[in-house]
Coordinates of C-alpha atoms in Angstrom, one line a residue:
Chain A
M225 CA -71.8 -6.9 44.3
N226 CA -72.6 -4.0 41.9
T227 CA -70.1 -5.1 38.8
G228 CA -72.3 -8.9 39.7
T229 CA -75.5 -7.8 38.5
Q230 CA -74.3 -5.7 35.9
A231 CA -72.2 -8.5 34.5
L232 CA -75.6 -10.4 35.2
S233 CA -77.4 -8.1 32.5
N234 CA -74.5 -8.7 30.3
R235 CA -75.2 -12.4 29.9
A236 CA -79.2 -11.8 29.4
T237 CA -78.3 -9.2 26.3
T238 CA -75.8 -11.3 25.1
A239 CA -77.6 -14.5 24.9
A240 CA -80.7 -12.5 23.6
V241 CA -78.1 -10.8 20.8
A242 CA -76.9 -14.4 20.3
G243 CA -80.1 -15.4 19.1
N244 CA -80.8 -12.9 16.5
F245 CA -78.2 -13.8 14.5
D246 CA -80.4 -17.2 13.2
R247 CA -83.6 -15.5 13.3
R248 CA -84.6 -15.0 9.6
N249 CA -86.3 -11.7 9.4
A250 CA -87.8 -10.0 6.8
D251 CA -85.0 -7.8 5.8
W252 CA -83.5 -10.9 5.6
Y253 CA -86.2 -12.8 3.6
V254 CA -86.7 -8.7 0.9
D255 CA -82.7 -9.2 0.7
K256 CA -82.3 -13.0 -0.7
L257 CA -86.0 -12.1 -2.9
I258 CA -84.3 -9.3 -4.6
A259 CA -81.2 -11.1 -5.3
G260 CA -83.2 -13.4 -7.0
L261 CA -85.6 -11.0 -9.1
V262 CA -81.5 -8.9 -9.9
F263 CA -80.3 -12.4 -10.6
V264 CA -83.2 -13.4 -13.4
C265 CA -83.1 -9.5 -14.5
G266 CA -79.4 -10.2 -15.4
I267 CA -79.1 -13.5 -16.5
S268 CA -82.4 -12.7 -18.9
A269 CA -79.4 -10.2 -20.5
I270 CA -77.3 -12.8 -21.5
L271 CA -80.6 -15.0 -22.7
F272 CA -81.5 -12.4 -25.0
V273 CA -78.5 -11.9 -26.5
L274 CA -78.1 -15.7 -27.1
G275 CA -81.9 -16.2 -28.6
I276 CA -81.1 -13.2 -31.0
F277 CA -77.8 -14.7 -32.0
F278 CA -79.4 -17.5 -32.5
F279 CA -82.0 -16.7 -34.6
V280 CA -79.9 -14.8 -36.8
T281 CA -77.7 -18.1 -36.9
R282 CA -80.3 -20.0 -37.8
E283 CA -81.8 -17.8 -40.5
G284 CA -78.1 -17.8 -42.4
I285 CA -76.2 -20.4 -41.4
G286 CA -78.4 -22.1 -44.5
F287 CA -76.3 -20.4 -46.9
V288 CA -72.4 -20.5 -44.6
F289 CA -72.2 -23.8 -44.9
E290 CA -74.2 -25.1 -48.0
K291 CA -73.9 -22.6 -51.1
M292 CA -71.0 -19.8 -49.8
D293 CA -67.4 -19.7 -51.1
F294 CA -65.6 -17.9 -48.4
R295 CA -63.5 -16.3 -51.3
E296 CA -65.9 -14.8 -52.9
F297 CA -67.8 -13.2 -50.0
F298 CA -65.2 -11.7 -48.5
L299 CA -62.9 -10.4 -51.3
T300 CA -65.0 -9.6 -54.6
P301 CA -66.9 -6.5 -54.8
Y302 CA -70.1 -8.0 -56.9
W303 CA -73.1 -7.4 -55.4
S304 CA -76.2 -9.0 -56.7
P305 CA -77.6 -11.4 -55.1
S306 CA -81.5 -11.1 -56.7
D307 CA -80.0 -11.3 -60.3
A308 CA -82.0 -14.8 -61.4
E309 CA -79.3 -16.1 -63.5
D310 CA -76.6 -15.3 -61.8
P311 CA -76.2 -14.1 -58.5
E312 CA -73.4 -12.0 -56.8
H313 CA -72.4 -12.0 -53.0
G314 CA -69.6 -9.9 -53.0
I315 CA -69.8 -7.8 -49.9
L316 CA -66.4 -6.5 -50.2
A317 CA -67.5 -3.8 -51.3
L318 CA -70.0 -3.2 -48.8
I319 CA -67.2 -3.7 -46.2
A320 CA -65.2 -0.5 -47.6
G321 CA -68.7 1.2 -47.0
T322 CA -69.0 0.8 -44.0
A323 CA -65.2 1.4 -42.6
S324 CA -64.7 4.5 -44.9
V325 CA -67.9 5.8 -43.4
T326 CA -67.6 5.0 -39.9
G327 CA -63.5 5.8 -40.2
L328 CA -64.0 9.3 -41.5
A329 CA -67.3 10.0 -38.8
M330 CA -64.7 9.0 -35.6
L331 CA -62.3 11.2 -37.7
V332 CA -65.0 14.3 -37.0
A333 CA -66.3 13.2 -33.7
V334 CA -63.7 12.0 -31.5
P335 CA -61.6 15.0 -31.7
F336 CA -65.0 17.6 -32.1
S337 CA -66.1 15.8 -29.1
L338 CA -63.3 15.2 -27.4
G339 CA -62.2 18.9 -27.3
A340 CA -66.3 19.6 -26.4
A341 CA -66.0 17.4 -23.1
I342 CA -63.0 19.4 -22.1
Y343 CA -64.5 22.6 -23.0
I344 CA -67.4 21.8 -20.9
A345 CA -66.2 20.0 -18.0
E346 CA -63.0 22.0 -17.3
F347 CA -63.4 25.2 -18.6
A348 CA -66.8 26.5 -18.5
T349 CA -69.0 27.0 -15.8
G350 CA -72.6 28.5 -14.9
K351 CA -74.8 28.5 -17.2
T352 CA -73.1 28.2 -19.9
R353 CA -71.6 24.8 -18.9
E354 CA -75.5 24.0 -18.0
A355 CA -77.0 25.6 -21.8
L356 CA -74.5 23.4 -23.1
K357 CA -74.8 20.3 -21.2
V358 CA -78.8 20.2 -22.1
L359 CA -77.7 21.3 -25.5
V360 CA -75.3 18.6 -26.6
E361 CA -78.2 16.0 -24.7
L362 CA -80.9 17.4 -26.9
L363 CA -78.5 16.5 -30.7
A364 CA -78.0 13.1 -29.3
A365 CA -81.4 13.2 -29.1
I366 CA -82.0 13.6 -32.8
P367 CA -84.2 9.9 -34.4
S368 CA -80.7 9.7 -37.0
V369 CA -83.6 9.7 -39.9
V370 CA -83.7 13.5 -39.1
W371 CA -79.9 13.4 -39.5
G372 CA -80.5 11.2 -42.7
F373 CA -82.5 14.2 -44.1
I374 CA -79.9 17.1 -43.3
G375 CA -77.6 14.3 -45.0
L376 CA -80.3 14.4 -48.3
V377 CA -81.5 18.0 -48.4
I378 CA -78.8 19.6 -46.9
M379 CA -75.6 18.5 -47.1
N380 CA -76.1 16.8 -50.8
P381 CA -76.7 20.0 -52.7
L382 CA -74.0 21.9 -50.5
L383 CA -71.2 19.0 -51.3
I384 CA -72.4 19.4 -55.7
K385 CA -72.1 23.6 -55.1
W386 CA -69.1 23.5 -53.4
F387 CA -66.9 20.7 -54.8
D388 CA -68.0 20.7 -58.2
V389 CA -69.2 17.0 -57.9
P390 CA -71.3 15.2 -59.9
V391 CA -73.1 13.6 -56.7
G392 CA -73.3 14.5 -52.7
L393 CA -74.1 11.8 -51.4
S394 CA -70.5 10.2 -50.8
V395 CA -68.3 8.9 -47.9
L396 CA -67.6 12.5 -47.1
N397 CA -71.0 13.7 -46.8
A398 CA -72.3 10.1 -44.4
G399 CA -69.1 10.5 -42.9
V400 CA -69.8 13.6 -41.6
I401 CA -73.4 13.5 -40.6
L402 CA -72.3 10.0 -38.6
G403 CA -69.7 12.0 -37.4
L404 CA -72.0 14.5 -35.9
M405 CA -74.3 12.4 -35.0
A406 CA -72.3 9.8 -32.7
A407 CA -70.4 13.5 -31.6
P408 CA -73.0 13.8 -28.6
I409 CA -73.3 11.3 -26.8
M410 CA -69.3 10.1 -27.3
T411 CA -69.5 14.3 -25.6
S412 CA -71.6 13.4 -22.7
I413 CA -69.8 9.8 -22.0
A414 CA -66.8 11.7 -22.2
E415 CA -67.6 15.0 -20.3
D416 CA -68.8 12.3 -17.3
A417 CA -65.7 10.7 -17.3
L418 CA -63.5 14.0 -16.4
K419 CA -66.3 15.3 -14.2
A420 CA -65.5 11.6 -12.3
V421 CA -61.3 12.6 -11.8
P422 CA -61.5 14.2 -8.6
D423 CA -61.2 17.8 -7.5
R424 CA -58.1 16.7 -5.5
Y425 CA -56.0 15.5 -8.8
R426 CA -56.8 19.2 -10.6
E427 CA -55.2 20.7 -6.8
A428 CA -52.9 19.0 -6.5
A429 CA -51.1 19.4 -9.8
E430 CA -52.7 22.7 -10.1
A431 CA -50.7 23.4 -6.6
M432 CA -47.0 22.4 -8.5
G433 CA -47.5 25.5 -10.4
A434 CA -48.7 23.7 -13.7
T435 CA -51.2 25.7 -15.9
R436 CA -54.9 24.5 -17.5
W437 CA -53.9 23.1 -19.8
Q438 CA -51.2 21.1 -18.3
V439 CA -53.3 19.7 -16.1
I440 CA -55.6 18.2 -18.2
Y441 CA -52.8 16.5 -20.2
K442 CA -50.9 15.3 -17.7
V443 CA -53.2 14.3 -15.0
V444 CA -57.2 14.4 -15.6
L445 CA -57.5 13.0 -18.9
P446 CA -54.3 9.9 -18.1
A447 CA -57.2 9.4 -15.1
A448 CA -60.2 9.6 -17.2
K449 CA -58.8 7.5 -20.4
N450 CA -61.1 4.3 -19.7
G451 CA -64.3 6.4 -20.0
L452 CA -62.9 8.0 -22.7
L453 CA -61.9 5.3 -24.7
G454 CA -65.6 4.3 -23.7
G455 CA -66.7 6.8 -25.5
V456 CA -64.9 6.0 -28.2
L457 CA -65.6 2.7 -29.1
L458 CA -69.1 3.6 -28.2
G459 CA -68.9 5.8 -31.0
V460 CA -67.4 3.6 -33.3
G461 CA -70.0 0.9 -32.5
R462 CA -72.5 3.7 -33.4
G463 CA -71.0 4.3 -36.4
F464 CA -70.4 0.7 -37.6
G465 CA -75.0 0.2 -36.4
E466 CA -76.3 3.2 -37.7
T467 CA -78.5 2.3 -40.6
M468 CA -81.1 4.4 -41.9
A469 CA -78.5 8.3 -41.9
V470 CA -75.9 6.2 -43.9
L471 CA -79.0 4.2 -46.5
M472 CA -79.6 8.6 -46.9
A473 CA -76.4 10.0 -47.4
T474 CA -74.2 7.3 -48.2
G475 CA -76.1 7.1 -52.3
H476 CA -76.2 3.6 -51.5
A477 CA -74.0 2.5 -54.7
V478 CA -72.0 -0.8 -54.2
N479 CA -68.3 0.8 -55.2
I480 CA -65.3 0.2 -53.4
P481 CA -64.8 4.4 -52.8
S482 CA -61.3 6.3 -54.1
S483 CA -61.9 9.2 -52.7
I484 CA -64.0 10.7 -50.0
F485 CA -67.3 11.5 -53.1
D486 CA -67.7 8.4 -54.1
S487 CA -71.3 6.6 -53.1
V488 CA -70.7 3.4 -51.5
R489 CA -72.8 1.1 -49.5
A490 CA -73.3 0.3 -46.4
L491 CA -73.5 -3.4 -44.4
T492 CA -76.5 -2.8 -42.5
A493 CA -78.4 0.2 -45.1
T494 CA -78.1 -3.2 -47.6
I495 CA -80.1 -5.2 -45.5
A496 CA -82.5 -2.2 -44.1
A497 CA -83.0 -1.8 -47.9
E498 CA -82.8 -5.5 -49.5
L499 CA -84.8 -8.2 -46.4
G500 CA -88.8 -6.1 -47.8
E501 CA -87.9 -7.5 -50.9
A502 CA -86.0 -11.0 -50.1
V503 CA -88.2 -14.3 -50.7
V504 CA -88.6 -15.4 -47.0
G505 CA -86.0 -18.4 -46.5
G506 CA -84.5 -18.0 -50.1
E507 CA -80.9 -17.4 -50.8
H508 CA -81.1 -13.6 -51.2
Y509 CA -82.7 -13.6 -48.2
Q510 CA -80.2 -16.5 -45.9
V511 CA -77.0 -14.3 -47.8
L512 CA -78.4 -10.8 -45.5
F513 CA -78.8 -13.2 -42.9
T514 CA -75.3 -13.8 -43.1
I515 CA -74.0 -10.4 -43.3
G516 CA -76.4 -10.2 -40.4
I517 CA -73.9 -12.3 -38.1
F518 CA -70.7 -10.9 -40.0
L519 CA -72.3 -7.8 -37.9
F520 CA -72.5 -9.4 -35.1
L521 CA -68.9 -11.0 -35.3
I522 CA -67.6 -7.9 -35.7
T523 CA -69.6 -6.1 -32.6
F524 CA -68.8 -8.7 -30.2
I525 CA -65.0 -8.3 -31.1
I526 CA -64.9 -4.6 -30.7
N527 CA -67.0 -4.9 -27.6
L528 CA -64.2 -7.4 -26.4
S529 CA -61.1 -6.2 -27.4
A530 CA -62.3 -3.0 -25.8
D531 CA -62.9 -5.0 -22.5
L532 CA -59.6 -6.4 -22.8
I533 CA -57.7 -3.2 -23.8
V534 CA -59.7 -1.3 -20.7
R535 CA -58.5 -4.1 -18.1
G536 CA -54.9 -3.6 -19.7
I537 CA -55.2 0.1 -19.0
R538 CA -56.8 -1.2 -15.3
K539 CA -53.7 -3.7 -14.6
G540 CA -51.0 -1.1 -16.1
Chain B
M34 CA -43.4 4.7 44.5
V35 CA -47.2 4.7 45.4
E36 CA -47.9 5.5 42.0
L37 CA -46.5 1.9 41.3
A38 CA -49.2 0.4 43.9
T39 CA -52.0 2.1 43.1
R40 CA -51.3 0.9 39.4
A41 CA -50.7 -2.8 40.6
A42 CA -54.1 -2.4 42.8
T43 CA -55.9 -1.2 39.9
T44 CA -54.4 -4.2 38.1
D45 CA -55.4 -6.3 39.9
A46 CA -59.1 -5.4 40.8
S47 CA -60.0 -5.0 37.1
Q48 CA -58.3 -8.3 36.3
Q49 CA -60.7 -9.3 38.8
A50 CA -63.8 -7.7 37.5
V51 CA -62.3 -8.9 34.6
A52 CA -62.8 -12.8 35.8
A53 CA -66.4 -12.1 36.1
V54 CA -66.9 -10.7 32.9
P55 CA -67.4 -13.2 29.5
N56 CA -65.3 -13.0 26.8
K57 CA -67.2 -10.7 24.0
L58 CA -65.2 -11.0 20.9
E59 CA -63.0 -14.7 20.9
V60 CA -60.7 -15.4 18.3
R61 CA -59.0 -18.5 17.2
N62 CA -56.3 -19.5 14.7
L63 CA -57.8 -17.0 12.1
T64 CA -55.5 -16.7 9.3
I65 CA -56.8 -13.9 6.6
R66 CA -55.3 -14.8 2.9
Y67 CA -55.8 -12.2 -0.4
G68 CA -55.2 -14.7 -3.2
S69 CA -51.9 -16.2 -2.1
D70 CA -51.0 -13.0 0.6
V71 CA -51.3 -13.7 3.8
A72 CA -52.7 -10.6 5.2
L73 CA -52.8 -12.2 8.5
R74 CA -51.4 -15.2 10.0
D75 CA -52.6 -18.0 13.1
V76 CA -54.1 -15.0 15.6
S77 CA -55.3 -15.8 19.0
L78 CA -56.7 -13.5 20.9
S79 CA -60.1 -12.8 23.3
I80 CA -61.4 -9.4 24.2
R81 CA -63.6 -8.6 26.8
E82 CA -67.3 -7.3 27.7
H83 CA -66.3 -3.8 28.1
E84 CA -63.1 -2.7 28.0
I85 CA -61.1 -1.0 24.6
F86 CA -58.7 -3.1 23.2
G87 CA -56.2 -1.5 21.2
I88 CA -54.0 -2.9 18.2
I89 CA -50.7 -1.2 16.9
G90 CA -48.9 -1.8 14.7
P91 CA -47.4 -0.2 10.6
A92 CA -49.0 -0.8 7.8
N93 CA -49.3 -3.8 5.7
A94 CA -49.1 -5.5 9.7
G95 CA -52.9 -6.6 9.0
K96 CA -54.9 -4.7 11.4
T97 CA -58.1 -4.0 8.9
S98 CA -58.2 -7.8 7.6
F99 CA -59.2 -8.8 11.3
L100 CA -61.3 -6.1 11.6
K101 CA -63.1 -6.8 8.4
A102 CA -63.1 -10.4 9.5
I103 CA -65.2 -9.7 12.5
N104 CA -67.9 -8.3 11.3
R105 CA -68.3 -10.7 8.3
M106 CA -67.3 -8.5 5.4
D107 CA -65.5 -11.2 3.7
V108 CA -68.8 -12.3 2.1
F109 CA -68.6 -9.3 -0.3
T110 CA -64.9 -9.0 -0.7
S111 CA -63.4 -10.9 -3.7
G112 CA -59.9 -13.4 -2.9
M113 CA -60.2 -12.6 0.9
R114 CA -60.3 -16.2 2.5
V115 CA -60.6 -16.3 6.2
E116 CA -60.2 -19.6 8.1
G117 CA -59.9 -20.2 12.4
E118 CA -62.7 -18.8 14.4
I119 CA -64.2 -16.0 15.0
H120 CA -66.9 -16.3 18.6
F121 CA -68.4 -13.0 18.4
A122 CA -71.2 -13.4 21.6
G123 CA -70.5 -16.7 22.0
R124 CA -71.7 -17.3 18.6
D125 CA -69.9 -19.4 16.2
T126 CA -69.5 -16.0 13.3
R127 CA -68.4 -18.6 10.6
H128 CA -72.1 -20.4 10.8
L129 CA -74.9 -17.5 11.3
N130 CA -78.3 -17.5 9.7
N131 CA -78.0 -13.7 9.4
V132 CA -75.1 -12.3 8.9
Y133 CA -76.4 -8.9 8.8
A134 CA -77.9 -8.7 12.5
L135 CA -74.3 -9.6 13.6
R136 CA -73.2 -6.6 11.2
S137 CA -76.0 -4.5 13.2
R138 CA -74.4 -4.8 16.7
I139 CA -71.0 -3.7 15.2
G140 CA -70.4 -0.5 14.7
V141 CA -67.5 0.7 12.5
V142 CA -65.3 3.8 11.7
F143 CA -63.1 3.5 8.6
P144 CA -60.3 5.5 8.7
L145 CA -60.9 8.1 5.9
P146 CA -65.0 9.4 6.9
V147 CA -67.5 8.5 4.6
G148 CA -70.5 11.1 4.8
L149 CA -73.4 9.6 2.8
P150 CA -74.7 11.6 0.4
M151 CA -78.0 12.7 2.2
T152 CA -79.0 15.4 4.8
V153 CA -77.0 14.7 8.0
Y154 CA -79.9 13.9 9.8
D155 CA -81.0 10.9 7.6
N156 CA -76.6 10.1 8.1
V157 CA -77.7 9.5 12.0
A158 CA -81.0 8.4 11.2
L159 CA -80.2 5.7 8.5
S160 CA -79.5 2.8 10.9
P161 CA -82.3 3.2 13.7
R162 CA -84.7 3.3 10.3
L163 CA -83.1 0.1 9.1
R164 CA -83.9 -1.2 12.2
G165 CA -88.2 -0.3 12.4
I166 CA -88.1 2.8 14.3
N167 CA -90.1 5.1 12.2
E168 CA -91.4 8.0 14.9
K169 CA -89.8 11.8 14.6
A170 CA -89.6 12.5 17.5
E171 CA -88.4 9.0 19.0
L172 CA -85.2 9.4 15.8
D173 CA -84.9 13.2 17.2
V174 CA -83.3 11.9 20.8
I175 CA -81.0 9.6 18.8
V176 CA -79.6 12.5 16.6
Q177 CA -79.0 14.5 18.9
R178 CA -78.0 11.9 21.4
C179 CA -75.5 10.2 18.8
L180 CA -74.1 13.7 16.9
T181 CA -73.7 15.4 21.1
R182 CA -70.9 12.2 22.0
A183 CA -69.3 12.3 18.3
A184 CA -68.9 15.6 19.5
L185 CA -70.6 16.8 16.7
W186 CA -73.2 18.4 17.5
D187 CA -73.4 22.4 18.6
E188 CA -71.5 22.2 14.9
V189 CA -73.9 21.1 13.1
K190 CA -77.6 21.1 14.8
D191 CA -78.1 24.3 13.3
R192 CA -77.9 22.2 9.2
L193 CA -78.6 19.1 10.1
N194 CA -80.5 19.4 6.6
A195 CA -76.8 19.7 4.6
L196 CA -75.8 17.0 2.7
G197 CA -73.7 14.5 5.0
S198 CA -71.1 14.1 2.3
L199 CA -70.6 18.1 2.3
L200 CA -69.0 18.7 5.9
S201 CA -65.4 19.6 6.2
G202 CA -63.5 15.9 6.3
G203 CA -63.1 16.4 10.1
Q204 CA -67.2 16.7 10.9
Q205 CA -67.8 13.7 8.6
Q206 CA -65.6 11.9 10.9
R207 CA -67.4 12.9 13.0
L208 CA -70.4 11.7 11.8
T209 CA -69.4 8.5 10.7
I210 CA -68.7 7.6 14.2
A211 CA -72.0 9.6 15.3
R212 CA -73.5 7.1 12.8
A213 CA -71.9 3.8 14.3
L214 CA -73.2 4.6 17.7
S215 CA -76.6 5.1 16.2
Q216 CA -76.7 1.4 15.6
E217 CA -76.5 1.4 19.5
P218 CA -73.2 -1.7 18.4
D219 CA -72.4 -4.1 21.3
L220 CA -68.8 -4.1 19.7
L221 CA -67.6 -0.7 17.9
M222 CA -64.4 -1.3 16.0
L223 CA -62.3 2.1 15.3
D224 CA -59.7 1.6 12.3
E225 CA -57.7 4.5 13.2
F226 CA -60.5 7.1 12.9
S227 CA -57.8 9.9 14.3
I228 CA -56.8 10.1 10.2
A229 CA -58.2 12.9 9.4
V230 CA -59.6 14.9 12.6
D231 CA -56.9 17.8 14.4
P232 CA -56.1 17.0 18.4
V233 CA -58.8 19.4 19.8
T234 CA -61.1 17.3 18.4
T235 CA -59.5 13.9 18.7
M236 CA -59.1 14.7 22.5
R237 CA -62.8 15.2 22.5
I238 CA -63.5 12.1 20.6
E239 CA -60.8 10.0 23.1
D240 CA -63.1 11.5 26.0
V241 CA -66.5 10.0 24.8
L242 CA -64.7 7.1 24.0
K243 CA -64.3 7.0 27.4
E244 CA -67.4 6.7 28.7
L245 CA -68.9 4.5 26.2
R246 CA -66.5 1.6 27.8
Q247 CA -69.2 0.9 30.1
E248 CA -72.4 1.0 27.4
V249 CA -69.6 -0.7 24.6
T250 CA -66.8 -2.9 24.0
I251 CA -64.8 -1.3 21.7
I252 CA -61.5 -2.2 19.6
L253 CA -59.3 0.3 18.6
V254 CA -56.7 -0.3 15.6
T255 CA -54.7 3.6 15.9
N256 CA -50.9 4.8 13.9
L257 CA -50.6 6.8 17.3
V258 CA -49.0 4.7 19.5
Q259 CA -49.7 7.0 22.7
Q260 CA -53.5 7.4 21.6
A261 CA -53.3 3.6 22.6
R262 CA -51.3 3.9 25.8
R263 CA -53.9 7.3 26.5
L264 CA -56.9 4.6 25.4
A265 CA -56.7 0.8 25.7
D266 CA -57.1 -1.8 28.5
R267 CA -54.8 -4.2 27.0
T268 CA -53.1 -3.9 23.5
A269 CA -52.0 -6.1 20.5
F270 CA -48.9 -5.4 18.6
F271 CA -49.7 -7.0 15.0
L272 CA -46.3 -6.7 12.6
G273 CA -46.4 -8.4 8.9
G274 CA -49.6 -10.6 9.9
E275 CA -48.1 -11.5 12.8
C276 CA -49.6 -10.7 16.9
V277 CA -46.3 -10.6 17.9
E278 CA -47.6 -9.5 21.5
I279 CA -51.1 -9.1 23.6
G280 CA -50.6 -7.0 27.2
V281 CA -52.4 -5.1 29.5
T282 CA -51.2 -1.9 27.9
E283 CA -49.3 -0.2 30.6
D284 CA -47.2 -3.1 30.4
L285 CA -45.8 -3.0 26.6
F286 CA -45.1 0.9 27.7
T287 CA -43.6 0.5 30.7
G288 CA -40.7 -2.0 28.4
E289 CA -42.3 -5.1 30.6
V290 CA -43.1 -6.4 26.4
K291 CA -41.8 -10.3 26.2
D292 CA -41.2 -9.2 22.2
Q293 CA -37.7 -7.1 21.9
R294 CA -39.9 -5.9 18.3
T295 CA -42.6 -4.5 20.6
R296 CA -40.0 -2.6 22.9
D297 CA -38.6 -0.8 19.4
Y298 CA -42.2 -0.4 18.2
V299 CA -43.2 1.7 21.0
E300 CA -40.1 3.5 21.7
G301 CA -40.6 4.6 17.7
R302 CA -37.0 2.6 17.1
F303 CA -38.7 1.0 13.9
G304 CA -38.2 1.5 9.7

């Protein structure tokens, strides 16, 4: 008798419950609405990238197909695009400038920022740690023109004095400035990556008698390598794309450097400095946009290879 | 002799009662694939209202995949493909307009405790709040009842505002159970809940589960065959994606099995 009524009431609730599975309530519609909104946001990011690519390509493509000599463009170091009689469009020296400055910057920034991140994440405690984190973030917020100013006004005379060179605006100057600029961001990302490694990994290794350095080297760094690599590649991207500080600290001279004390000129700085004086739609203007296309492709390749490397690591 | 007779009698009685109660869950020809790997092959079974249904079996038997398919977690698990029919409360779960409504009726406790990064109180109050209950007094009652039932109230009543993710492993597991109970589910699925819980607490939770049987249907996936024996009315033995055997729990342990592999497993003679 008792079980009978219970079964009946159960059947009633069962039916009521089953009906609800089809009722699309407000929550369901809100969910769909939000899903649609974030979809639009996500898609718009792709649209913006395509739009920028389309614009840059449209401005520069005329030169690529009509007047560009690939051999001259990539393999000669002579850059005088505004010469009325015989303009020359070789960007080899500019590539060398960007590559040398970025390379030196990474030599400065990678060990420096990794060391800083390891100290902050693994060794520093309490107030030291908090203070360092705030300071690093403050450093990352310094505008690039201020860094350029430091290169121009402080580093320049120092380099002339120390190394007895005629000009202090050089690969060395720009590389150090760019390295110091990229280091805080790389430190911040690397520190996040190290902090994301669960403490139980450290405890498991420490319990076996591993020293702190052994724990860091054998367990923590391998576990964080994706994040660390991401940080480094972001730094490379930063160095590649940085314009103002590089413009001010390199000396802006078209030149394939034979030593770190030579002045150079970067791809980005060339666009920034010359776009204002080039006639819109003219050959000089188009060449600058062609450099833009080239920069775009390089960044794309860097990002893509970073992605592939990270994926490879994940599989392995 | 007497004991045997009593057992037979209770079995009879429970089977009669069972006949009057509709099936809570009916699974027909369920096959689950991840890419080209088959996690579960052609499983058919039905779970009755208000029973504790045990699922035992070694790792990679497809137990967790089975649970995931029931509350349609396959929607968000990429690569997971579910074939076959699952009827919950008489409804085919493949054809629902509102899959969230289904999930809100099914409570799940995962093997590793998940204390959400909010206060203990908010952890338990989350589901009622999602249902639209916002009155403090009402929430207080629900939180206390669920925490008490999960055998956690005495330990946390003085620090309900502490972060749930900072409790110890065993406490977080009980918090997870409290959270599942706060859904007031029709079906409670526990996936190896005692992995991170000490034996005393495990026994306390088991007692709670026995009481809960009055209100909800429970699927208990467990590595501990004795736990299935203590709690489950009927038990299924999964092995390598196959449902080897389903039977009244006591039968599986007293050797009344159809398949030799079941006997080997419950007696621990299994690699």
